[in-house]
CSV table of C-alpha atoms and ligand atoms in Angstrom, one decimal:
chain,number,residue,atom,x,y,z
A,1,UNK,CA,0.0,0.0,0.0
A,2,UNK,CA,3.0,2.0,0.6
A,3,UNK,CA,4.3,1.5,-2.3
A,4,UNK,CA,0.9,2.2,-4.1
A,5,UNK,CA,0.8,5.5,-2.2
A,6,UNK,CA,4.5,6.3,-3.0
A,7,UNK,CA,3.9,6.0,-6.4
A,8,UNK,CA,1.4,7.9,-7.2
A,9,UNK,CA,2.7,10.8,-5.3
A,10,UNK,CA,5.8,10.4,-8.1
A,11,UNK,CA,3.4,10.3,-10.3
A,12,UNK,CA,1.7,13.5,-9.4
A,13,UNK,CA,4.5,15.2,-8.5
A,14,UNK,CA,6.3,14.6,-12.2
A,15,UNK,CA,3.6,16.3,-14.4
A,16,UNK,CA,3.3,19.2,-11.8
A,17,UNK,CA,7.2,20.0,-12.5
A,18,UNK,CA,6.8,19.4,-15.9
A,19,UNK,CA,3.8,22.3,-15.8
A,20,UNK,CA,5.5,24.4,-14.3
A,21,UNK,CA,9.1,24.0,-16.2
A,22,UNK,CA,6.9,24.3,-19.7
A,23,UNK,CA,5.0,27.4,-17.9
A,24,UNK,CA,8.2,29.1,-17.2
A,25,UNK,CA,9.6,28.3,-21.2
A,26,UNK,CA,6.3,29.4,-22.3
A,27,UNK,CA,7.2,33.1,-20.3
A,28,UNK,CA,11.1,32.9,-21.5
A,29,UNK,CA,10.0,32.2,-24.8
A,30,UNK,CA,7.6,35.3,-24.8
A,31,UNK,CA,9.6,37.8,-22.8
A,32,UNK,CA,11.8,37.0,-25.9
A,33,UNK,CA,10.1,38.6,-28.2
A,34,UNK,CA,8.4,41.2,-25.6
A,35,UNK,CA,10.5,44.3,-26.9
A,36,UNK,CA,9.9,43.6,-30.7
A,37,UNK,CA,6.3,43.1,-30.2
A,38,UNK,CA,5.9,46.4,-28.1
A,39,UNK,CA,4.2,44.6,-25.5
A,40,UNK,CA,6.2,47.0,-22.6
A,41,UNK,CA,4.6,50.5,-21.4
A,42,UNK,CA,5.5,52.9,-19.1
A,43,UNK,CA,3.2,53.6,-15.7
A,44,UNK,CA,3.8,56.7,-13.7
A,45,UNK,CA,3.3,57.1,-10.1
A,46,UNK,CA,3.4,60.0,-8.7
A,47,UNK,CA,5.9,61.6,-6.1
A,48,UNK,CA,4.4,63.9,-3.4
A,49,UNK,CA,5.4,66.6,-1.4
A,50,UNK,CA,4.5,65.5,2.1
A,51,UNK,CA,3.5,68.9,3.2
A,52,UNK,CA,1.9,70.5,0.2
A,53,UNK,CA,0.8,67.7,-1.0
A,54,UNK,CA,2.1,69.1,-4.3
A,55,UNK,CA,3.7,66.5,-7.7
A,56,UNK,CA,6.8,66.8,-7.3
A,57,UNK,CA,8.2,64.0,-9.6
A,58,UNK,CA,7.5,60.5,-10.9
A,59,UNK,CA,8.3,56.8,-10.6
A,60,UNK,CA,8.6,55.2,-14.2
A,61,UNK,CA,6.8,51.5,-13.6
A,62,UNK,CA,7.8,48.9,-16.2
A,63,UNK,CA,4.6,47.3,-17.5
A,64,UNK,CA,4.3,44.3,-19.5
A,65,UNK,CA,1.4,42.9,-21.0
A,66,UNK,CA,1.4,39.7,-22.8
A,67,UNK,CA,-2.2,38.6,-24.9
A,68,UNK,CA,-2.3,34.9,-23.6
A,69,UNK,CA,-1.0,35.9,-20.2
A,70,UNK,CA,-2.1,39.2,-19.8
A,71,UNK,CA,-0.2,41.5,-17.4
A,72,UNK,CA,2.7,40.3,-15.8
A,73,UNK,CA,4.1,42.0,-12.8
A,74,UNK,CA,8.2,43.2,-13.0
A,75,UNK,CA,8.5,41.7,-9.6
A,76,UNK,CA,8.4,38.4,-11.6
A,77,UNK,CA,9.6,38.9,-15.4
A,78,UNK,CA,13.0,41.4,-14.4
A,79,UNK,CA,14.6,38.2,-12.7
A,80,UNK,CA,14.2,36.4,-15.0
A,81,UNK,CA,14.6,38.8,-18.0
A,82,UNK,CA,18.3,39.2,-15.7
A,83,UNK,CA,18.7,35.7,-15.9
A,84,UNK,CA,18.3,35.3,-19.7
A,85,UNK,CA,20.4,38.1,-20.6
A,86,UNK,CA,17.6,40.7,-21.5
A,87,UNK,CA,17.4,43.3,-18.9
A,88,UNK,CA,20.0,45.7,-20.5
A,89,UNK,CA,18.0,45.5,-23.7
A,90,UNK,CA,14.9,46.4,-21.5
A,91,UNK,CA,16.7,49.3,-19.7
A,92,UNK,CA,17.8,51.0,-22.6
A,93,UNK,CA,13.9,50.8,-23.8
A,94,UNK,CA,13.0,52.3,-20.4
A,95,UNK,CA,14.9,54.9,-20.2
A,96,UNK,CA,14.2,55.6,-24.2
A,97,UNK,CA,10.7,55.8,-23.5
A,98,UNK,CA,10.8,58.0,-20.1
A,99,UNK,CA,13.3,60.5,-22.2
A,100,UNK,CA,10.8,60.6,-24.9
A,101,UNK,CA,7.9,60.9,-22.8
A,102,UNK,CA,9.8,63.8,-21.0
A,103,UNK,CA,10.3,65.3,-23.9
A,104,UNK,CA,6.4,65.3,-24.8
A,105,UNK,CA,5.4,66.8,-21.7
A,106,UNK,CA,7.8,69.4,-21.6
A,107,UNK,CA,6.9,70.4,-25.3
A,108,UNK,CA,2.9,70.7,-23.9
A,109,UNK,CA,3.9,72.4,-21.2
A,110,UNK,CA,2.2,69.8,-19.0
A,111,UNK,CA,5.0,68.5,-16.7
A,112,UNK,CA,8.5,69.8,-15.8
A,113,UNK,CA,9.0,67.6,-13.0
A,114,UNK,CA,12.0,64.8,-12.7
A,115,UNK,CA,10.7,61.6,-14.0
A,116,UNK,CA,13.0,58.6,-12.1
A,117,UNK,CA,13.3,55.5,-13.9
A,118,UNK,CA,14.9,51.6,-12.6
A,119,UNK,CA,17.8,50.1,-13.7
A,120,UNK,CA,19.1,46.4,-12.7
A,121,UNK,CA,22.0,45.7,-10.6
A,122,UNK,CA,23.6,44.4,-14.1
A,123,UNK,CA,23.5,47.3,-15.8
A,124,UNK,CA,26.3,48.2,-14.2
A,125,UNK,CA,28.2,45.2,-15.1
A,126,UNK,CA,27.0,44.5,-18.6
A,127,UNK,CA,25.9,47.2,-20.8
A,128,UNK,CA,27.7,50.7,-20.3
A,129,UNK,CA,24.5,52.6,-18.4
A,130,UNK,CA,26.2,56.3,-18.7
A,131,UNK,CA,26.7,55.8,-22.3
A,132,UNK,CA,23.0,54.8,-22.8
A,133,UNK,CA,22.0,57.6,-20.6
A,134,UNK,CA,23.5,60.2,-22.5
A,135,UNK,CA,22.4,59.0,-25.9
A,136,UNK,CA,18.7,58.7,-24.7
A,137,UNK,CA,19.3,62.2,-23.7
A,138,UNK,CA,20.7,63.7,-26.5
A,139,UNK,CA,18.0,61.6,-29.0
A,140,UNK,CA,15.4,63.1,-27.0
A,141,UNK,CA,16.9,66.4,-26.4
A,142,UNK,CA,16.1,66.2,-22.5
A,143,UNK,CA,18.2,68.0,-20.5
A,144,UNK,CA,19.3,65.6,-17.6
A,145,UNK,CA,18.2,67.5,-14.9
A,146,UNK,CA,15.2,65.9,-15.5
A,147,UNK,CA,16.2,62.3,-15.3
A,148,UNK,CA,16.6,60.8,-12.2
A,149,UNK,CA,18.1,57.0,-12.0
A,150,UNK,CA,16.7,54.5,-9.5
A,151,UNK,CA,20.1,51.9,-8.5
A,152,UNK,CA,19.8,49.7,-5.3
A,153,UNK,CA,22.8,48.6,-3.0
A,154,UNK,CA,23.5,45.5,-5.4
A,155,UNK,CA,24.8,47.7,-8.0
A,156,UNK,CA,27.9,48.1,-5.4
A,157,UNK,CA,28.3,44.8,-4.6
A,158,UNK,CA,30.8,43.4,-7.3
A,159,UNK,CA,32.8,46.7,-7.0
A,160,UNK,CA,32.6,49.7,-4.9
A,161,UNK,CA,35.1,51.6,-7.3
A,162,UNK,CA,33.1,50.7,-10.6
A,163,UNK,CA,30.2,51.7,-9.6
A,164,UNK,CA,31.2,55.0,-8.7
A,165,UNK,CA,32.6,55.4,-12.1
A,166,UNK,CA,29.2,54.5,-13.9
A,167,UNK,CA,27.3,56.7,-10.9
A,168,UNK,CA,30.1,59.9,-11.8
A,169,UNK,CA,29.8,59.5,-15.4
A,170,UNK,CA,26.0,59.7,-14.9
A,171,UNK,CA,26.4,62.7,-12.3
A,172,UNK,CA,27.7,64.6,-15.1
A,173,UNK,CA,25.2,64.3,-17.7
A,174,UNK,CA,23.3,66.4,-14.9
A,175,UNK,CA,21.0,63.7,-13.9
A,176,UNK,CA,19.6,62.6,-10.0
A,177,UNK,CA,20.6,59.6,-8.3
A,178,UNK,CA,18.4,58.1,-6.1
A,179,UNK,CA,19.0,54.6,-3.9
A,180,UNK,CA,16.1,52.7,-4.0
A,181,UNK,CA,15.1,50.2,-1.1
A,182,UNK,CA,16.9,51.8,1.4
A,183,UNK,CA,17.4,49.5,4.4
A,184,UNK,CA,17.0,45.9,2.9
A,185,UNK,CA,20.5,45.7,1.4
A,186,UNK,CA,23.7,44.6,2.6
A,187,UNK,CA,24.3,47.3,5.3
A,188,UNK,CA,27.6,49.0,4.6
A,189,UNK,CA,27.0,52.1,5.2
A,190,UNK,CA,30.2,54.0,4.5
A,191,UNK,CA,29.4,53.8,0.0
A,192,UNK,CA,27.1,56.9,1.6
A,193,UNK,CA,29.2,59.4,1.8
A,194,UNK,CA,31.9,58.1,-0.9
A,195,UNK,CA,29.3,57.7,-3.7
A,196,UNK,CA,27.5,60.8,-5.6
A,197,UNK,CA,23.8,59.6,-4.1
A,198,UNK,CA,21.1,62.6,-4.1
A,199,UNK,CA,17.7,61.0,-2.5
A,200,UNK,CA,17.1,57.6,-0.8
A,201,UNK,CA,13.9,55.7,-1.1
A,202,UNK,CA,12.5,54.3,2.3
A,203,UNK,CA,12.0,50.8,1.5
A,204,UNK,CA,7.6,50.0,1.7
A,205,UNK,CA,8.7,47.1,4.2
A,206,UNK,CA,9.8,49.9,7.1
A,207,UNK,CA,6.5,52.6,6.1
A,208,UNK,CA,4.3,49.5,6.3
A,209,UNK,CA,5.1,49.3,9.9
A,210,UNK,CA,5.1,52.8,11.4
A,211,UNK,CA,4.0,53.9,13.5
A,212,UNK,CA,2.6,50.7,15.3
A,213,UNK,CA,5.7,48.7,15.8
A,214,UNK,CA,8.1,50.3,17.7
A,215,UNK,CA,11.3,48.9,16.2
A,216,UNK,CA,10.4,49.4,12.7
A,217,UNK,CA,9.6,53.6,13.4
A,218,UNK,CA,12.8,53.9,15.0
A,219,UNK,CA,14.5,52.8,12.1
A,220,UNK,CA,12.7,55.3,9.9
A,221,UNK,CA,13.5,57.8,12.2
A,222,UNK,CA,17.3,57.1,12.2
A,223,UNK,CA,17.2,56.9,8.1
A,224,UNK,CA,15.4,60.0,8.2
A,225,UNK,CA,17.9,61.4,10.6
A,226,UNK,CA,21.0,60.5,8.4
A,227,UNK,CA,19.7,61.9,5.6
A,228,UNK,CA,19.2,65.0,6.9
A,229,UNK,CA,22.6,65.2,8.4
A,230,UNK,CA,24.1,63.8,5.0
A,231,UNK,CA,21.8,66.6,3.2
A,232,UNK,CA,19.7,63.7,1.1
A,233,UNK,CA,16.9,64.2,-0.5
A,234,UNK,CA,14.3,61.6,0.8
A,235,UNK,CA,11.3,59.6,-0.2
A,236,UNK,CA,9.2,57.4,1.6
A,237,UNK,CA,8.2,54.4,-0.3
A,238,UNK,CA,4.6,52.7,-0.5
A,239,UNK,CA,2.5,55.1,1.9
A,240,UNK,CA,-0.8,53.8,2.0
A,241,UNK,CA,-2.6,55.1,4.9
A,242,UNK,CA,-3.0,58.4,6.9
A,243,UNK,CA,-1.2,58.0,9.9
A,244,UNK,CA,1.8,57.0,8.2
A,245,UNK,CA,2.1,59.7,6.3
A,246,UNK,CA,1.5,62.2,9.5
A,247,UNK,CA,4.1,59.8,11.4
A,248,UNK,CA,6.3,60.7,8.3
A,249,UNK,CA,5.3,64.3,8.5
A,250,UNK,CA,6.0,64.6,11.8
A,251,UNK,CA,9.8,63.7,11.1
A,252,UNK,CA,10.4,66.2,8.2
A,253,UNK,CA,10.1,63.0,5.7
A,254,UNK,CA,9.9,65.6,2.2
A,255,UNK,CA,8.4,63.4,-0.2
A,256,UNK,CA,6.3,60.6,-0.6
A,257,UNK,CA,4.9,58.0,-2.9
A,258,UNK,CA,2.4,55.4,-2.1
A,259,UNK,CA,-1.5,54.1,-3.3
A,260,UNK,CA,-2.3,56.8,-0.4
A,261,UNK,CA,-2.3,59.2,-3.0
A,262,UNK,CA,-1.8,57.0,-5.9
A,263,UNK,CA,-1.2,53.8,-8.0
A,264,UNK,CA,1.3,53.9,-10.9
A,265,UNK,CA,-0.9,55.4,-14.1
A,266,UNK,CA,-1.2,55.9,-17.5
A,267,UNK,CA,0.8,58.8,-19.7
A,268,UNK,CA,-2.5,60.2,-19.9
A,269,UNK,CA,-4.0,59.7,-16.2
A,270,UNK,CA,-0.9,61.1,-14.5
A,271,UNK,CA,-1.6,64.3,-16.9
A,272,UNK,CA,-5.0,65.1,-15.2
A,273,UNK,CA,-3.8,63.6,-11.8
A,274,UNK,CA,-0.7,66.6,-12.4
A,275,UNK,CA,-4.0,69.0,-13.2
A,276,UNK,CA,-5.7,68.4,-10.0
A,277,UNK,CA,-2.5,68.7,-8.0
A,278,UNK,CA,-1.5,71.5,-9.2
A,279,UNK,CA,-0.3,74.6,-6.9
A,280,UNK,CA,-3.4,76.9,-6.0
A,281,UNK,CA,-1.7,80.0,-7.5
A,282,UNK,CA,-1.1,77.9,-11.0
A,283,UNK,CA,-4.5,76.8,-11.0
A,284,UNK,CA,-5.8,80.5,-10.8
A,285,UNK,CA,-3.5,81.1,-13.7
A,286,UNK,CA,-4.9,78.7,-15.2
A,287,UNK,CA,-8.4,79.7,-15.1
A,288,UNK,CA,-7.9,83.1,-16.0
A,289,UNK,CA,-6.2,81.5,-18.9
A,290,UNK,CA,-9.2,80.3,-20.1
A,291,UNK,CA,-11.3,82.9,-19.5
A,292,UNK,CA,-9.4,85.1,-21.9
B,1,C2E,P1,10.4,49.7,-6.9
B,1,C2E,O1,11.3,50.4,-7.8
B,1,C2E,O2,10.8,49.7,-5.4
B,1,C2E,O3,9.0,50.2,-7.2
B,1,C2E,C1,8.0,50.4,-6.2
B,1,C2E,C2,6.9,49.3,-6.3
B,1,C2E,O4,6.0,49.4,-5.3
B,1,C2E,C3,6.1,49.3,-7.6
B,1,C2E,O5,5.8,48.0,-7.9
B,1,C2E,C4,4.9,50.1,-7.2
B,1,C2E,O6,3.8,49.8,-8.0
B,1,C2E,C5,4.7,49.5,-5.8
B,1,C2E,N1,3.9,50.4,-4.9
B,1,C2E,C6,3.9,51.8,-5.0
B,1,C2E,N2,3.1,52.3,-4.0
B,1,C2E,C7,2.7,51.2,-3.3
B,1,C2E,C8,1.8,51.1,-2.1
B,1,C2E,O7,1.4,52.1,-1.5
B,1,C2E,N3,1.6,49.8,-1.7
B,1,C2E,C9,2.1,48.7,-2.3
B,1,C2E,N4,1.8,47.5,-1.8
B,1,C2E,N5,2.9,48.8,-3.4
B,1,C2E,C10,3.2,50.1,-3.9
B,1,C2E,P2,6.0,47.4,-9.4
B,1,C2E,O8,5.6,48.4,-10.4
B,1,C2E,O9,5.3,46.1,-9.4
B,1,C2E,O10,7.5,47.2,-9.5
B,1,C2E,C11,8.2,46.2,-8.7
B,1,C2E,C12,9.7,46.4,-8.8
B,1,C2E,O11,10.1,46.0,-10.1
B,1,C2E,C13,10.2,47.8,-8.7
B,1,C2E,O12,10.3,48.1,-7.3
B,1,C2E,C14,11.5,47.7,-9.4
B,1,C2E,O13,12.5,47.1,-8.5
B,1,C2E,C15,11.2,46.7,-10.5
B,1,C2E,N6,11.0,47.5,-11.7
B,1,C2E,C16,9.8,48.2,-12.1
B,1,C2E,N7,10.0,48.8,-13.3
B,1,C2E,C17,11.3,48.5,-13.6
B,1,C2E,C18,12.0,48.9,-14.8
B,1,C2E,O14,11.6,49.7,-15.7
B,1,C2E,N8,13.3,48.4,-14.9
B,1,C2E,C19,13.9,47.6,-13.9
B,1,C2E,N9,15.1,47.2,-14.0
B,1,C2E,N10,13.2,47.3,-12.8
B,1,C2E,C20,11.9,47.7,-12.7
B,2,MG,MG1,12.1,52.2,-7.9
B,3,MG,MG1,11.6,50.6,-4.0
B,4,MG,MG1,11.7,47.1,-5.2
């Protein structure tokens, strides 16, 4: 009976690897051809000042939607677009498709804001980032200023020294650095203050904490407090709720993204989300504008 039992648990188990092996080629095989078949867009989620709850940037969200699989989430298809050699390919299409949308908005007047966009750990190993960076510039005549680059502690790991090349080299083209995640990498601290950083990102697992659990609020305190003390810029990731971002308030936390104020959204929806944050004074502005 055993026996019986034991082998149809092989059984089982066999096909169910085989599904999921053959589900994971069928995704391989597709992110593939993703980029040629234009199946990637661009979400936006907004960046907010804490205090006058003012835009005052953006989050470019990689977004890929396959017609058999529908959407699929980056948290799953950027490992393993890193794993099959793709993700510089999909970079370079990222930050392509911020520049040019940069360059849209500014023409319409619509947004003049810093748009920040991801880039893998590899990037910095395969691929020469700065060089990408300043063509997508220069093809989309965006002046760097209002680029910002997303890294994460990774991007140090293999070398301190070459990272700080790419990160200078990208310094110079005049655009923002910002290091995302802040808190759940390896915790050398020291890169800090040797590497040209501008703004670090609260990592969501700290905010989703505060202020209930004590631990967790004293740690965004002290992030809070070295960035003020090491003048960075600072942004508090995946606010959903009030009293976190009063709690963030209360420690002089600047900005602040999170479905609190809003998801990732379309080109388009950011616009009118942009329209109905404007500054009061703009708005008037505005409306005399149109009464003209
Ligand atoms: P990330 O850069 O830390 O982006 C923040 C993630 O948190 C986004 O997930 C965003 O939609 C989500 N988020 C924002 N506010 C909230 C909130 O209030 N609550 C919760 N629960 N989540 C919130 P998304 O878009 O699924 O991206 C996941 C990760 O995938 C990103 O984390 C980033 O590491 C990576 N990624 C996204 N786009 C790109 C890209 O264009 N290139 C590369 N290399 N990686 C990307
Ligand atoms: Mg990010
Ligand atoms: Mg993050
Ligand atoms: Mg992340």
């Amino acid at each position: 009976r055993s026996k019986e039992i034991g082998r149809n648990s092989f059984q089982l188990y066999k096909p169910a690897m085989n599904a999921r092996s053959l589900e994971r080629m069928a995704i391989e095989s597709k992110l593939k051809h993703a980029l040629i078949n234009n199946e990637f867009s661009l979400y936006y989620q907004p960046k907010i000042d804490s205090f006058t709850h003012h835009v005052v940037g953006a989050e470019a969200l990689l977004r890929w939607h396959d017609n058999e699989l529908g959407f699929i989430s980056p948290a799953n298809f950027i490992p393993l677009a890193e794993e099959l050699g793709l993700i510089v390919d999909i970079d370079i299409w990222v930050i392509n498709a911020a520049c040019k949308q940069i360059q849209i908005w500014q023409k319409n007047g619509l947004f003049d804001k810093r748009i920040s966009v991801n880039v893998s750990a590899l990037h910095f190993t395969q691929g020469d980032l700065a060089q990408t960076v300043k063509n997508a510039l220069s093809i989309w005549q965006v002046d760097g200023r209002f680029l910002e680059i997303e890294i994460t502690e990774s991007s140090f790991i293999r070398s301190l020294e070459d990272a700080k090349k790419v990160l200078k080299a990208l310094k110079k083209l005049g655009v923002s650095l910002s290091l995302d995640d802040f808190g759940t990498g390896y915790s050398a601290l020291s890169y800090l203050a040797r590497l040209p950083i501008d703004t670090l990102k609260i990592d969501a697992s700290f905010i989703a904490k505060v202020p209930d659990e004590y631990g967790n609020s004293q740690i965004v305190k002290a992030i809070v407090a070295m960035a003020h003390s090491l003048e960075l810029n600072l942004v508090a990731e995946g606010v959903e709720q009030a009293h976190q971002l009063a709690f963030l308030q209360e420690l002089d936390c600047h900005a602040i993204q999170g479905y609190f104020f809003s998801k990732p959204l379309t080109a388009q929806q950011f616009e009118l989300f942009c329209e109905a944050h404007r500054p009061a004074k703009q708005q008037m502005d505005l409306s005399s504008n149109n009464s003209q």
